[in-house]
Amino acid sequence: MTKRGLFITFEGVEGAGKSTLSLNVSKALQADSIPVTLTREPGGTLLGEKLRLFVLDKDLSGHIKPRAELFLFLAARAQHVEEVIRPRLLEGVTVLCDRFSDSTVAYQGYGRHLGPDYVQNLCDLSTGFLIPDLTFLCDLETEQGFLRTNHRKSKDRIEEEHIEFHKQVRKGFLELSRLHPDRIVILDAMKSAQDLLSQCLVCIDQKRKNYDL
């Protein structure tokens, strides 16, 4: 049986530092001569990046219905999986993805109240049932996340949502971590960048040994 690369995702509420962490992990793995592709959602492809600009546009605040928003994210993900993620994994490359299906379940399933089971089923269909091997959840109190994002010159449509929405999103992430403890590793986002990186690398090394990579 052909070995494939590890699929690792990074999740978390706004301001939790997942993007910085995924970049640091990518650099560390590359320094260890491990082939890596770092990508993000929505995005990662031409279509995905176009949809990202659209779905996060502040001018559309209040004009995109929850179900329409959901399907825009799913369309970007379907393209991403087929064009980038699955091909790289089959090449034996470790794929690091900044957000994936867990974000959709948390934001649209919990935050938009579309229902986690409904959203999860659609995520599975859009990805061909692709599930990450390992997920790092950067957990942070919602209020602390707001403090971290307040310095940003410009916030996108999702970042500008009210605090109760973001509290529901965090609740969703924590519920997912309870349901999938073997896959999702909760990280304390208040720790230093170096501490978080070290914790991730230990988990990745163990996973690679388990998969004999």
PDB file of C-alpha atoms in Angstrom:
ATOM      1  CA  MET A   1       0.000   0.000   0.000  1.00  0.00           C
ATOM      2  CA  THR A   2       1.391   3.391  -1.009  1.00  0.00           C
ATOM      3  CA  LYS A   3       2.105   5.672   1.943  1.00  0.00           C
ATOM      4  CA  ARG A   4       0.655   9.137   1.787  1.00  0.00           C
ATOM      5  CA  GLY A   5       1.670  12.328   3.516  1.00  0.00           C
ATOM      6  CA  LEU A   6       0.213  13.511   6.800  1.00  0.00           C
ATOM      7  CA  PHE A   7      -2.741  15.884   6.645  1.00  0.00           C
ATOM      8  CA  ILE A   8      -2.532  18.374   9.522  1.00  0.00           C
ATOM      9  CA  THR A   9      -4.984  21.207  10.147  1.00  0.00           C
ATOM     10  CA  PHE A  10      -4.880  24.274  12.387  1.00  0.00           C
ATOM     11  CA  GLU A  11      -8.085  25.607  13.901  1.00  0.00           C
ATOM     12  CA  GLY A  12      -9.171  28.243  16.377  1.00  0.00           C
ATOM     13  CA  VAL A  13     -11.161  31.375  17.080  1.00  0.00           C
ATOM     14  CA  GLU A  14     -10.165  34.782  15.726  1.00  0.00           C
ATOM     15  CA  GLY A  15      -6.885  36.009  17.190  1.00  0.00           C
ATOM     16  CA  ALA A  16      -5.784  32.596  18.465  1.00  0.00           C
ATOM     17  CA  GLY A  17      -2.578  32.600  16.403  1.00  0.00           C
ATOM     18  CA  LYS A  18      -3.229  29.511  14.281  1.00  0.00           C
ATOM     19  CA  SER A  19      -1.864  31.113  11.093  1.00  0.00           C
ATOM     20  CA  THR A  20       1.411  32.059  12.773  1.00  0.00           C
ATOM     21  CA  LEU A  21       1.641  28.593  14.287  1.00  0.00           C
ATOM     22  CA  SER A  22       1.040  26.807  10.974  1.00  0.00           C
ATOM     23  CA  LEU A  23       3.786  28.904   9.363  1.00  0.00           C
ATOM     24  CA  ASN A  24       6.221  28.135  12.182  1.00  0.00           C
ATOM     25  CA  VAL A  25       5.461  24.412  11.961  1.00  0.00           C
ATOM     26  CA  SER A  26       5.975  24.517   8.197  1.00  0.00           C
ATOM     27  CA  LYS A  27       9.402  26.126   8.587  1.00  0.00           C
ATOM     28  CA  ALA A  28      10.425  23.631  11.272  1.00  0.00           C
ATOM     29  CA  LEU A  29       9.417  20.594   9.219  1.00  0.00           C
ATOM     30  CA  GLN A  30      11.144  21.925   6.118  1.00  0.00           C
ATOM     31  CA  ALA A  31      14.300  22.479   8.173  1.00  0.00           C
ATOM     32  CA  ASP A  32      14.063  18.776   9.050  1.00  0.00           C
ATOM     33  CA  SER A  33      13.919  17.922   5.313  1.00  0.00           C
ATOM     34  CA  ILE A  34      10.241  16.888   5.444  1.00  0.00           C
ATOM     35  CA  PRO A  35       8.375  17.855   2.246  1.00  0.00           C
ATOM     36  CA  VAL A  36       5.587  20.260   3.198  1.00  0.00           C
ATOM     37  CA  THR A  37       2.773  22.185   1.537  1.00  0.00           C
ATOM     38  CA  LEU A  38       1.303  25.047   3.579  1.00  0.00           C
ATOM     39  CA  THR A  39      -2.122  26.202   2.460  1.00  0.00           C
ATOM     40  CA  ARG A  40      -5.237  27.893   3.824  1.00  0.00           C
ATOM     41  CA  GLU A  41      -9.024  28.015   3.685  1.00  0.00           C
ATOM     42  CA  PRO A  42     -10.846  29.545   2.127  1.00  0.00           C
ATOM     43  CA  GLY A  43      -8.125  29.762  -0.483  1.00  0.00           C
ATOM     44  CA  GLY A  44      -5.280  27.622  -1.709  1.00  0.00           C
ATOM     45  CA  THR A  45      -6.455  27.729  -5.334  1.00  0.00           C
ATOM     46  CA  LEU A  46      -7.371  30.455  -7.791  1.00  0.00           C
ATOM     47  CA  LEU A  47     -11.067  29.765  -7.255  1.00  0.00           C
ATOM     48  CA  GLY A  48     -10.618  29.541  -3.500  1.00  0.00           C
ATOM     49  CA  GLU A  49      -8.804  32.861  -3.257  1.00  0.00           C
ATOM     50  CA  LYS A  50     -11.481  34.573  -5.379  1.00  0.00           C
ATOM     51  CA  LEU A  51     -14.201  33.132  -3.146  1.00  0.00           C
ATOM     52  CA  ARG A  52     -12.224  34.192  -0.056  1.00  0.00           C
ATOM     53  CA  LEU A  53     -12.272  37.826  -1.152  1.00  0.00           C
ATOM     54  CA  PHE A  54     -15.983  37.569  -1.807  1.00  0.00           C
ATOM     55  CA  VAL A  55     -17.148  35.718   1.301  1.00  0.00           C
ATOM     56  CA  LEU A  56     -15.063  37.853   3.695  1.00  0.00           C
ATOM     57  CA  ASP A  57     -15.988  41.188   2.065  1.00  0.00           C
ATOM     58  CA  LYS A  58     -17.296  43.607   4.713  1.00  0.00           C
ATOM     59  CA  ASP A  59     -19.550  45.254   2.129  1.00  0.00           C
ATOM     60  CA  LEU A  60     -21.598  42.050   2.109  1.00  0.00           C
ATOM     61  CA  SER A  61     -22.229  42.086   5.856  1.00  0.00           C
ATOM     62  CA  GLY A  62     -25.887  41.304   6.401  1.00  0.00           C
ATOM     63  CA  HIS A  63     -26.376  40.356   2.750  1.00  0.00           C
ATOM     64  CA  ILE A  64     -25.180  36.737   2.705  1.00  0.00           C
ATOM     65  CA  LYS A  65     -27.615  34.260   4.190  1.00  0.00           C
ATOM     66  CA  PRO A  66     -26.141  31.528   6.422  1.00  0.00           C
ATOM     67  CA  ARG A  67     -26.879  28.674   4.026  1.00  0.00           C
ATOM     68  CA  ALA A  68     -25.456  30.598   1.064  1.00  0.00           C
ATOM     69  CA  GLU A  69     -22.341  31.392   3.111  1.00  0.00           C
ATOM     70  CA  LEU A  70     -21.955  27.715   3.947  1.00  0.00           C
ATOM     71  CA  PHE A  71     -22.073  26.609   0.321  1.00  0.00           C
ATOM     72  CA  LEU A  72     -19.525  29.241  -0.710  1.00  0.00           C
ATOM     73  CA  PHE A  73     -17.058  27.819   1.812  1.00  0.00           C
ATOM     74  CA  LEU A  74     -17.845  24.275   0.682  1.00  0.00           C
ATOM     75  CA  ALA A  75     -17.270  25.155  -2.966  1.00  0.00           C
ATOM     76  CA  ALA A  76     -13.858  26.596  -2.145  1.00  0.00           C
ATOM     77  CA  ARG A  77     -13.007  23.484  -0.128  1.00  0.00           C
ATOM     78  CA  ALA A  78     -14.115  21.023  -2.804  1.00  0.00           C
ATOM     79  CA  GLN A  79     -11.791  22.728  -5.298  1.00  0.00           C
ATOM     80  CA  HIS A  80      -8.993  22.881  -2.738  1.00  0.00           C
ATOM     81  CA  VAL A  81      -9.149  19.181  -1.926  1.00  0.00           C
ATOM     82  CA  GLU A  82      -9.207  18.052  -5.547  1.00  0.00           C
ATOM     83  CA  GLU A  83      -6.627  20.522  -6.871  1.00  0.00           C
ATOM     84  CA  VAL A  84      -4.135  20.753  -4.007  1.00  0.00           C
ATOM     85  CA  ILE A  85      -4.634  18.722  -0.844  1.00  0.00           C
ATOM     86  CA  ARG A  86      -5.333  15.207  -2.095  1.00  0.00           C
ATOM     87  CA  PRO A  87      -2.713  15.285  -4.902  1.00  0.00           C
ATOM     88  CA  ARG A  88      -0.011  16.479  -2.478  1.00  0.00           C
ATOM     89  CA  LEU A  89      -0.909  13.797   0.067  1.00  0.00           C
ATOM     90  CA  LEU A  90      -0.699  11.103  -2.608  1.00  0.00           C
ATOM     91  CA  GLU A  91       2.769  12.410  -3.481  1.00  0.00           C
ATOM     92  CA  GLY A  92       3.819  11.785   0.129  1.00  0.00           C
ATOM     93  CA  VAL A  93       3.877  15.473   1.036  1.00  0.00           C
ATOM     94  CA  THR A  94       2.788  16.621   4.502  1.00  0.00           C
ATOM     95  CA  VAL A  95      -0.045  19.119   4.018  1.00  0.00           C
ATOM     96  CA  LEU A  96      -0.571  21.839   6.624  1.00  0.00           C
ATOM     97  CA  CYS A  97      -3.895  23.620   6.245  1.00  0.00           C
ATOM     98  CA  ASP A  98      -4.938  26.800   8.053  1.00  0.00           C
ATOM     99  CA  ARG A  99      -8.625  25.902   8.710  1.00  0.00           C
ATOM    100  CA  PHE A 100     -10.619  23.012   7.281  1.00  0.00           C
ATOM    101  CA  SER A 101     -13.974  21.331   7.917  1.00  0.00           C
ATOM    102  CA  ASP A 102     -13.866  21.832  11.701  1.00  0.00           C
ATOM    103  CA  SER A 103     -14.033  25.580  11.122  1.00  0.00           C
ATOM    104  CA  THR A 104     -17.122  25.201   8.972  1.00  0.00           C
ATOM    105  CA  VAL A 105     -18.853  23.092  11.607  1.00  0.00           C
ATOM    106  CA  ALA A 106     -17.900  25.610  14.313  1.00  0.00           C
ATOM    107  CA  TYR A 107     -18.718  28.800  12.397  1.00  0.00           C
ATOM    108  CA  GLN A 108     -21.697  27.760  10.303  1.00  0.00           C
ATOM    109  CA  GLY A 109     -22.953  24.817  12.352  1.00  0.00           C
ATOM    110  CA  TYR A 110     -22.721  26.500  15.755  1.00  0.00           C
ATOM    111  CA  GLY A 111     -22.184  30.199  15.042  1.00  0.00           C
ATOM    112  CA  ARG A 112     -24.864  30.423  12.335  1.00  0.00           C
ATOM    113  CA  HIS A 113     -27.059  27.789  14.017  1.00  0.00           C
ATOM    114  CA  LEU A 114     -27.336  25.607  10.915  1.00  0.00           C
ATOM    115  CA  GLY A 115     -26.661  22.532  13.030  1.00  0.00           C
ATOM    116  CA  PRO A 116     -23.339  20.679  13.431  1.00  0.00           C
ATOM    117  CA  ASP A 117     -24.562  17.345  12.036  1.00  0.00           C
ATOM    118  CA  TYR A 118     -26.070  18.968   8.950  1.00  0.00           C
ATOM    119  CA  VAL A 119     -22.896  20.942   8.272  1.00  0.00           C
ATOM    120  CA  GLN A 120     -20.602  17.984   8.974  1.00  0.00           C
ATOM    121  CA  ASN A 121     -22.472  15.818   6.463  1.00  0.00           C
ATOM    122  CA  LEU A 122     -22.067  18.467   3.769  1.00  0.00           C
ATOM    123  CA  CYS A 123     -18.393  18.902   4.624  1.00  0.00           C
ATOM    124  CA  ASP A 124     -17.870  15.162   4.186  1.00  0.00           C
ATOM    125  CA  LEU A 125     -19.544  15.236   0.783  1.00  0.00           C
ATOM    126  CA  SER A 126     -17.530  18.255  -0.374  1.00  0.00           C
ATOM    127  CA  THR A 127     -14.200  16.676   0.621  1.00  0.00           C
ATOM    128  CA  GLY A 128     -14.894  13.100  -0.421  1.00  0.00           C
ATOM    129  CA  PHE A 129     -14.748  12.197   3.279  1.00  0.00           C
ATOM    130  CA  LEU A 130     -11.188  13.472   3.716  1.00  0.00           C
ATOM    131  CA  ILE A 131     -10.384  13.714   7.438  1.00  0.00           C
ATOM    132  CA  PRO A 132      -7.211  15.278   8.885  1.00  0.00           C
ATOM    133  CA  ASP A 133      -4.750  12.938  10.557  1.00  0.00           C
ATOM    134  CA  LEU A 134      -4.071  15.568  13.208  1.00  0.00           C
ATOM    135  CA  THR A 135      -5.697  18.858  14.159  1.00  0.00           C
ATOM    136  CA  PHE A 136      -4.262  21.547  16.414  1.00  0.00           C
ATOM    137  CA  LEU A 137      -6.951  23.654  18.049  1.00  0.00           C
ATOM    138  CA  CYS A 138      -5.593  26.969  19.333  1.00  0.00           C
ATOM    139  CA  ASP A 139      -8.012  27.723  22.153  1.00  0.00           C
ATOM    140  CA  LEU A 140      -8.501  31.222  23.518  1.00  0.00           C
ATOM    141  CA  GLU A 141     -11.134  33.026  25.561  1.00  0.00           C
ATOM    142  CA  THR A 142     -13.358  34.981  23.174  1.00  0.00           C
ATOM    143  CA  GLU A 143     -12.713  38.296  24.920  1.00  0.00           C
ATOM    144  CA  GLN A 144      -8.957  37.758  24.678  1.00  0.00           C
ATOM    145  CA  GLY A 145      -9.307  37.070  20.978  1.00  0.00           C
ATOM    146  CA  PHE A 146     -11.157  40.362  20.533  1.00  0.00           C
ATOM    147  CA  LEU A 147      -8.342  42.202  22.300  1.00  0.00           C
ATOM    148  CA  ARG A 148      -5.811  40.633  19.949  1.00  0.00           C
ATOM    149  CA  THR A 149      -7.733  41.527  16.780  1.00  0.00           C
ATOM    150  CA  ASN A 150      -8.631  45.082  17.803  1.00  0.00           C
ATOM    151  CA  HIS A 151      -5.218  46.354  16.652  1.00  0.00           C
ATOM    152  CA  ARG A 152      -5.804  45.170  13.097  1.00  0.00           C
ATOM    153  CA  LYS A 153      -6.247  48.003  10.628  1.00  0.00           C
ATOM    154  CA  SER A 154      -9.020  46.191   8.812  1.00  0.00           C
ATOM    155  CA  LYS A 155     -11.236  43.323   9.941  1.00  0.00           C
ATOM    156  CA  ASP A 156     -13.077  41.037   7.552  1.00  0.00           C
ATOM    157  CA  ARG A 157     -16.799  40.289   7.620  1.00  0.00           C
ATOM    158  CA  ILE A 158     -16.458  37.295   9.949  1.00  0.00           C
ATOM    159  CA  GLU A 159     -14.060  39.011  12.353  1.00  0.00           C
ATOM    160  CA  GLU A 160     -16.546  41.862  12.776  1.00  0.00           C
ATOM    161  CA  GLU A 161     -19.357  39.579  13.963  1.00  0.00           C
ATOM    162  CA  HIS A 162     -20.728  40.217  17.465  1.00  0.00           C
ATOM    163  CA  ILE A 163     -19.100  38.556  20.463  1.00  0.00           C
ATOM    164  CA  GLU A 164     -21.969  36.095  21.065  1.00  0.00           C
ATOM    165  CA  PHE A 165     -21.405  34.654  17.589  1.00  0.00           C
ATOM    166  CA  HIS A 166     -17.731  34.076  18.378  1.00  0.00           C
ATOM    167  CA  LYS A 167     -18.594  32.529  21.750  1.00  0.00           C
ATOM    168  CA  GLN A 168     -20.774  30.002  19.919  1.00  0.00           C
ATOM    169  CA  VAL A 169     -17.910  29.306  17.524  1.00  0.00           C
ATOM    170  CA  ARG A 170     -15.548  28.569  20.413  1.00  0.00           C
ATOM    171  CA  LYS A 171     -18.197  26.338  21.968  1.00  0.00           C
ATOM    172  CA  GLY A 172     -18.363  24.453  18.683  1.00  0.00           C
ATOM    173  CA  PHE A 173     -14.617  23.935  18.512  1.00  0.00           C
ATOM    174  CA  LEU A 174     -14.495  22.638  22.084  1.00  0.00           C
ATOM    175  CA  GLU A 175     -17.378  20.260  21.405  1.00  0.00           C
ATOM    176  CA  LEU A 176     -15.555  18.921  18.344  1.00  0.00           C
ATOM    177  CA  SER A 177     -12.442  18.355  20.461  1.00  0.00           C
ATOM    178  CA  ARG A 178     -14.565  16.363  22.911  1.00  0.00           C
ATOM    179  CA  LEU A 179     -15.975  14.230  20.095  1.00  0.00           C
ATOM    180  CA  HIS A 180     -12.603  13.631  18.418  1.00  0.00           C
ATOM    181  CA  PRO A 181      -9.953  13.454  21.174  1.00  0.00           C
ATOM    182  CA  ASP A 182      -7.716  11.135  19.151  1.00  0.00           C
ATOM    183  CA  ARG A 183      -7.420  13.673  16.342  1.00  0.00           C
ATOM    184  CA  ILE A 184      -7.791  17.119  17.920  1.00  0.00           C
ATOM    185  CA  VAL A 185      -5.075  18.459  20.216  1.00  0.00           C
ATOM    186  CA  ILE A 186      -6.105  21.500  22.268  1.00  0.00           C
ATOM    187  CA  LEU A 187      -3.388  24.124  22.615  1.00  0.00           C
ATOM    188  CA  ASP A 188      -3.415  26.986  25.102  1.00  0.00           C
ATOM    189  CA  ALA A 189      -3.137  29.977  22.772  1.00  0.00           C
ATOM    190  CA  MET A 190      -1.882  32.141  25.649  1.00  0.00           C
ATOM    191  CA  LYS A 191       1.425  30.245  25.618  1.00  0.00           C
ATOM    192  CA  SER A 192       4.443  31.556  23.750  1.00  0.00           C
ATOM    193  CA  ALA A 193       4.918  30.861  20.056  1.00  0.00           C
ATOM    194  CA  GLN A 194       7.941  28.690  20.847  1.00  0.00           C
ATOM    195  CA  ASP A 195       6.038  26.615  23.418  1.00  0.00           C
ATOM    196  CA  LEU A 196       3.207  26.024  20.964  1.00  0.00           C
ATOM    197  CA  LEU A 197       5.624  25.070  18.203  1.00  0.00           C
ATOM    198  CA  SER A 198       7.435  22.604  20.462  1.00  0.00           C
ATOM    199  CA  GLN A 199       4.163  20.992  21.511  1.00  0.00           C
ATOM    200  CA  CYS A 200       3.079  20.614  17.890  1.00  0.00           C
ATOM    201  CA  LEU A 201       6.372  19.102  16.776  1.00  0.00           C
ATOM    202  CA  VAL A 202       6.228  16.468  19.520  1.00  0.00           C
ATOM    203  CA  CYS A 203       2.701  15.477  18.424  1.00  0.00           C
ATOM    204  CA  ILE A 204       3.672  15.398  14.743  1.00  0.00           C
ATOM    205  CA  ASP A 205       6.756  13.292  15.435  1.00  0.00           C
ATOM    206  CA  GLN A 206       4.626  10.770  17.325  1.00  0.00           C
ATOM    207  CA  LYS A 207       2.068  10.653  14.549  1.00  0.00           C
ATOM    208  CA  ARG A 208       4.781  10.092  11.955  1.00  0.00           C
ATOM    209  CA  LYS A 209       6.139   7.184  14.023  1.00  0.00           C
ATOM    210  CA  ASN A 210       2.643   5.716  14.337  1.00  0.00           C
ATOM    211  CA  TYR A 211       2.243   5.892  10.563  1.00  0.00           C
ATOM    212  CA  ASP A 212       5.820   4.644  10.001  1.00  0.00           C
ATOM    213  CA  LEU A 213       6.731   7.739   7.982  1.00  0.00           C
TER     214      LEU A 213
END
